[in-house]
Amino acid sequence: MKKIYSLLALVLLSATAVAQSLPQDPAVRKGKLKNGMTYYLRHNAKEAGLADFYIAQRVGSILEEPRQRGLAHFLEHMAFNGTKNFPGKGKRLGIVPWCESIGVKFGANLNAYTSIDQTVYHIGSAPLKREGIIDSCLLVLHDWSHYLLLEDAEIDKERGVIHEEWRTRRAGMAVQRLMEQAMPKIYKGTKYEDCMPIGSMDIVDNFPYQDLRDYYQKWYRPDLQAIIVVGDIDVDKMEKKIKKIFSPIPMPKKAAERIYFPVSNNDTMIVAIEKDKEQPIALCHLYQKRDATPDSEKNSEKYLRDDYVDGLISTMLNDRYVELRQQSDAPFQSATGRSSIFFLSRTKDAFSMSVSCKSDNILGGIIAAVGVAEQARQHGFTQSELDRAKKLRMNAAERRAKMQGDYRNSHFVNECVDNFLEGEPLVSADFKLDNTRKLDREVTLAEVNAAVKELITNQNQVVVMYAPDKENIVIPSEDQVRQVILAAQQLSYAPYEEQQLATDLVSKLPQPGSITNEQAWAHGFTEFTLSNGMKVYAKKTDYEADAVSLSMKADGGTSLYDDKDIPNFSLISSGVTEGGVGNFDAVSLRKMLTGKSVRVSPSVGSKGQSINGSSSVKDMKTMFQLTYLYFTQPRKDSAAYASLISRTRSFLSNRNASPKVDYNDSIRAILYGHHPRLEPVVQETLDKANYDRILQIYKERFSDASNFKTVIIGNYDEQELRNLVCQYLATLPATRKHEQTNYQNVPRIVDGEKVVKFTKQQATPLANVSIYLTADVPFTPKSDLELDFLKRCLSIAYTDSVREEKGGTYGVSVDFELDKDDKPNAMLSISYNADPSRYEELNPIIYQQLRNIANHGPSATSMQKVKEYLVKQYAQVAITNDYWSYIIWHELDDNADFDHNYCKMVEEMTAEDIQRMAQQLLAAKRSIEVTMLSE
């Protein structure tokens, strides 16, 4: 009788929850214009003088007609190629050059995306230093809404860019191709059979201009659009501007109905197995479909409660998958289970299980993963599992509330976008916290275990497998997969049993050490010298209200060991972390840390060793405890190591399936002269690795605390920090050897000029081109800035010439490195992908643009764009903990101040400075090009 009353109470509670609408976040002003356009406005002071401007649209590739496949995405590109107020002709700038003139960088701040059901454009981090900038940003959104020019010549120029984006996305990414092959099978008879945004290249290359205009005129309209502005704005003034600028946009009188296409159910399990020679491992996805919550019903307590319960289930289930993965004979590489949308369709939800299979046990992995889900369905979860999962949710809600003043504009924009496009509740962080506390009290184990039976079923099932196409890897048939899943779902499973966890992370503490000296240091840091010789540098900040970071580094690393230890090097970090720490194996450690916001990871590299960590303020002690344990008590776990080796062997069995792997191996070998320390890990490497030796090397690397420098940044209590430093850092062992990196054992880039071209069979023909120029330059902050300017000026030149003018590539990537201890110390890297037939045409342009800067310097326009962007970017990064970590490590490692007068250096940088840097790189005659073409 008691159970009946409980169920009745739950039904009444659910009915009440459905009826109650959730309160909108009061910080957001949401409205609708007479033409049907929605707008969202929010003031956010975190990024002073900046704002994000978005237009979100409830349209995507699902709305295309067969003759328009790919045109939703094509239209997104065209939005940057001429509009009514930004035509890009004569003295009237286009959107991209105008945005870059105010420091809004194309790609980083100015971008868009098209998906199946939505299209979103944005201007990010726009500087609000003039009223005219605000008006112009709104005018860009206005033009995107209804006033694209879509001129014939511009459409034709963009065809090549789209084609190269298609090539880039498909080449070396077998899953993209396999998804496209699977969709007609799993979505048979629905609009989702063929709806990927990239579309058909035959249509992209040949469509009549009017087809694109038809799509634009039909679907880009006010009732399907929302304007979102978040930042350092006056909301009242912004609302008036939006009403004035966007109200005149006309709403079509006979607008087409926006349909959200349904997905049919199936009585018999659908199985689609797709194979590809470039797919390295078998990935199996099992979906158990169920109805999705309509957008109209999401703004309710019931929706939040259901989401909370589903999240608890996913957390607990995935903990069990992780536990099984750690066994020495783990049946799969990894597995996860969660509530999600079904594949790509938001009109149908599903319980989705994903299994990364071992190549020699594909069916066994699937059976084991299904068994874990079935065990949960049959017996539910335990109270201790639920308690941990609740702690995780509560901790996340508490941190959200504490850090709501720290969020960037993009965070709040995304909440508005999700509300408009998907009906997600738009509630405050405080409401989320109160609601989580309420659910934490109310949701019982009985409710969760009842929900498991609803979520995990054996009905309405779809299986998609992406598999290698290789002779020695046996892929099961679709019937075999269907049979083993159905059979596994019919078996009875024993209830899950859990071992008791220890209560203390550190079982025995040493007597605390001491701070022997304390003094003010550069950039607001305090330097502590500890009794064991370690130096600690701490900076208290409030950039993030609930965050503390720790980084600890020392010289040495694997450079101090002979080549005979090379097989052990790649397994040091993973071999240690897979074993757990102190008295906890990896699984129990994960459970112990549930509900804590803390992460600590040790690493041993070629030049040194380090421990990096981060935590919330309340979990700072746990971060120090884990640091202490990883330094002093790495744990040997032979079963976990055997599991690591087994999983690695399985992955390596088809490691080279993707041509990209061979290409990256070739780059490394050619750049560093086939250095033995950079050879890829292969099966023979694992044969030679020795677990005991791995642990010995690790312990030796973390045996001398006096050789380490430690940086701590965050919103900590200063006295608590001193206590933790004395207890957990000053007590670390110290030999006072002060070992240094042996640079004779550190690989260096080879001298000379070289072009290496080779061919390899590729499913999607592609030219992969990477160019590396190295030179010795003065190691100074100014040289670093000159290289940054050169990188950005080259990027602008390549976008104009190779992408826009030639339509030859989706983009050219340019980057640089400047490292005081490298010989040579500076490197500029340039890489791009293209149609192999156009390599001979495009590659000379890549070199010529660099020579142009060396001969004539960058253009004044490019210089000004870069200056505007870098000054704006400095204001954004200087209020982050990560930036000050970057600054102090340059001080400690290089004795160089990379912050001093940065903006002044930017403003004073000349074209001649950048020209000289380009000349130095070319004069060094150290250029290596590695190109892989299709056979």
Coordinates of N, CA, C and O in Angstrom, one line a residue, residues 770-829:
S770 N 52.6 21.0 -46.0 CA 53.1 21.7 -44.8 C 54.5 22.2 -45.1 O 55.3 21.5 -45.6
I771 N 54.7 23.5 -44.7 CA 56.0 24.2 -44.9 C 56.5 24.7 -43.6 O 55.7 25.3 -42.8
Y772 N 57.7 24.4 -43.3 CA 58.3 24.9 -42.0 C 59.6 25.7 -42.3 O 60.5 25.2 -43.0
L773 N 59.6 26.9 -41.8 CA 60.8 27.7 -41.9 C 61.4 28.0 -40.5 O 60.6 28.4 -39.6
T774 N 62.7 27.8 -40.4 CA 63.3 28.0 -39.1 C 64.5 28.9 -39.2 O 65.1 29.0 -40.2
A775 N 64.8 29.6 -38.1 CA 65.9 30.6 -38.0 C 66.2 30.9 -36.6 O 65.3 30.7 -35.7
D776 N 67.4 31.4 -36.4 CA 67.7 31.9 -35.0 C 67.5 33.4 -35.1 O 68.1 34.1 -35.9
V777 N 66.7 33.9 -34.2 CA 66.4 35.3 -34.0 C 66.6 35.7 -32.6 O 66.6 34.8 -31.7
P778 N 66.7 37.0 -32.3 CA 66.9 37.4 -30.9 C 65.7 36.9 -30.1 O 64.5 37.1 -30.5
F779 N 66.0 36.3 -28.9 CA 64.9 35.8 -28.1 C 64.4 37.0 -27.2 O 65.0 37.3 -26.2
T780 N 63.4 37.7 -27.7 CA 62.8 38.8 -27.0 C 61.3 38.9 -27.2 O 60.8 38.3 -28.1
P781 N 60.6 39.5 -26.3 CA 59.2 39.7 -26.5 C 58.9 40.4 -27.8 O 57.8 40.1 -28.4
K782 N 59.7 41.3 -28.2 CA 59.5 41.9 -29.5 C 59.6 41.0 -30.7 O 58.7 41.0 -31.6
S783 N 60.5 40.0 -30.6 CA 60.6 39.0 -31.7 C 59.4 38.2 -31.7 O 58.8 37.8 -32.8
D784 N 58.9 37.8 -30.5 CA 57.7 37.0 -30.5 C 56.5 37.8 -31.1 O 55.7 37.2 -31.8
L785 N 56.4 39.1 -30.8 CA 55.3 39.9 -31.4 C 55.5 40.0 -32.9 O 54.5 40.0 -33.6
E786 N 56.7 40.2 -33.3 CA 56.9 40.3 -34.8 C 56.5 39.0 -35.5 O 55.9 39.1 -36.6
L787 N 56.8 37.9 -34.9 CA 56.3 36.6 -35.5 C 54.8 36.5 -35.5 O 54.2 36.0 -36.4
D788 N 54.2 37.0 -34.4 CA 52.7 37.0 -34.4 C 52.1 37.9 -35.5 O 51.2 37.5 -36.1
F789 N 52.7 39.1 -35.6 CA 52.2 39.9 -36.7 C 52.4 39.3 -38.1 O 51.5 39.3 -38.9
L790 N 53.6 38.7 -38.3 CA 53.9 38.0 -39.6 C 52.8 36.9 -39.8 O 52.3 36.8 -40.9
K791 N 52.6 36.1 -38.8 CA 51.6 35.1 -38.9 C 50.2 35.6 -39.4 O 49.6 35.1 -40.3
R792 N 49.8 36.7 -38.7 CA 48.5 37.2 -39.0 C 48.4 38.0 -40.3 O 47.4 37.9 -41.0
C793 N 49.4 38.7 -40.7 CA 49.5 39.3 -42.0 C 49.5 38.3 -43.1 O 48.8 38.5 -44.1
L794 N 50.2 37.2 -42.9 CA 50.2 36.2 -43.9 C 48.8 35.5 -44.1 O 48.4 35.2 -45.2
S795 N 48.2 35.3 -42.9 CA 46.8 34.7 -42.9 C 45.9 35.6 -43.7 O 45.1 35.1 -44.5
I796 N 45.9 36.9 -43.5 CA 45.1 37.8 -44.3 C 45.4 37.7 -45.8 O 44.5 37.6 -46.6
A797 N 46.7 37.7 -46.1 CA 47.1 37.6 -47.5 C 46.6 36.3 -48.2 O 46.2 36.2 -49.3
Y798 N 46.7 35.2 -47.4 CA 46.3 33.9 -48.0 C 44.8 33.8 -48.1 O 44.3 33.2 -49.1
T799 N 44.1 34.4 -47.2 CA 42.6 34.4 -47.3 C 42.2 35.1 -48.6 O 41.3 34.6 -49.3
D800 N 42.8 36.2 -48.8 CA 42.5 37.0 -50.0 C 42.9 36.3 -51.3 O 42.1 36.3 -52.3
S801 N 44.1 35.8 -51.3 CA 44.6 35.3 -52.6 C 44.2 33.8 -52.9 O 43.7 33.5 -53.9
V802 N 44.5 32.9 -51.9 CA 44.3 31.5 -52.2 C 42.9 31.1 -52.0 O 42.3 30.3 -52.8
R803 N 42.2 31.6 -51.0 CA 40.8 31.2 -50.7 C 39.8 32.0 -51.6 O 39.1 31.5 -52.4
E804 N 39.8 33.3 -51.4 CA 38.8 34.1 -52.1 C 39.0 34.3 -53.6 O 38.1 34.1 -54.4
E805 N 40.3 34.7 -54.0 CA 40.5 35.0 -55.4 C 40.6 33.7 -56.2 O 40.0 33.6 -57.3
K806 N 41.3 32.7 -55.7 CA 41.5 31.4 -56.4 C 40.4 30.4 -56.1 O 40.2 29.4 -56.9
G807 N 39.8 30.5 -54.9 CA 38.8 29.5 -54.5 C 39.5 28.1 -54.4 O 38.9 27.1 -54.7
G808 N 40.8 28.2 -54.0 CA 41.6 27.0 -54.1 C 41.7 26.1 -52.8 O 42.2 25.0 -52.8
T809 N 41.3 26.7 -51.7 CA 41.4 26.0 -50.4 C 40.3 26.5 -49.4 O 39.9 27.7 -49.6
Y810 N 40.0 25.7 -48.5 CA 39.1 26.2 -47.4 C 39.8 27.2 -46.5 O 39.2 28.1 -45.9
G811 N 41.1 27.0 -46.4 CA 41.8 28.0 -45.5 C 43.3 27.5 -45.5 O 43.6 26.4 -45.6
V812 N 44.2 28.5 -45.2 CA 45.6 28.3 -45.0 C 45.9 28.6 -43.5 O 45.6 29.6 -43.0
S813 N 46.5 27.6 -42.9 CA 46.8 27.8 -41.5 C 48.3 28.2 -41.3 O 49.2 27.7 -41.9
V814 N 48.5 29.3 -40.5 CA 49.8 29.8 -40.3 C 50.0 29.9 -38.8 O 49.1 30.3 -38.0
D815 N 51.2 29.4 -38.3 CA 51.5 29.5 -36.9 C 53.0 29.7 -36.7 O 53.8 29.6 -37.6
F816 N 53.4 29.9 -35.4 CA 54.8 30.1 -35.2 C 55.1 29.6 -33.8 O 54.2 29.5 -32.9
E817 N 56.4 29.4 -33.6 CA 56.9 29.1 -32.2 C 58.2 29.8 -32.0 O 59.0 30.0 -32.9
L818 N 58.4 30.3 -30.8 CA 59.7 30.9 -30.4 C 60.0 30.3 -29.0 O 59.3 30.5 -28.0
D819 N 61.1 29.5 -29.0 CA 61.5 28.8 -27.8 C 63.0 29.1 -27.5 O 63.8 28.8 -28.4
K820 N 63.3 29.7 -26.4 CA 64.7 30.1 -26.1 C 65.7 28.9 -26.2 O 66.8 29.1 -26.6
D821 N 65.3 27.7 -25.8 CA 66.2 26.6 -25.8 C 66.3 25.8 -27.0 O 67.1 24.9 -27.1
D822 N 65.4 26.1 -28.0 CA 65.5 25.3 -29.3 C 66.6 25.9 -30.2 O 66.9 27.1 -30.1
K823 N 67.1 25.1 -31.0 CA 68.2 25.5 -31.9 C 67.8 25.0 -33.3 O 67.8 23.8 -33.5
P824 N 67.4 25.8 -34.2 CA 67.1 27.3 -34.1 C 65.9 27.5 -33.2 O 65.1 26.7 -33.0
N825 N 65.8 28.8 -32.8 CA 64.7 29.1 -31.8 C 63.4 29.5 -32.3 O 62.4 29.6 -31.6
A826 N 63.3 29.8 -33.6 CA 62.1 30.3 -34.2 C 61.6 29.4 -35.3 O 62.4 29.0 -36.1
M827 N 60.3 29.2 -35.4 CA 59.8 28.4 -36.5 C 58.4 29.0 -37.0 O 57.6 29.4 -36.1
L828 N 58.3 29.2 -38.3 CA 57.0 29.6 -38.9 C 56.5 28.4 -39.7 O 57.2 27.8 -40.5
S829 N 55.3 28.0 -39.4 CA 54.7 26.8 -40.1 C 53.5 27.3 -40.9 O 52.7 28.1 -40.5

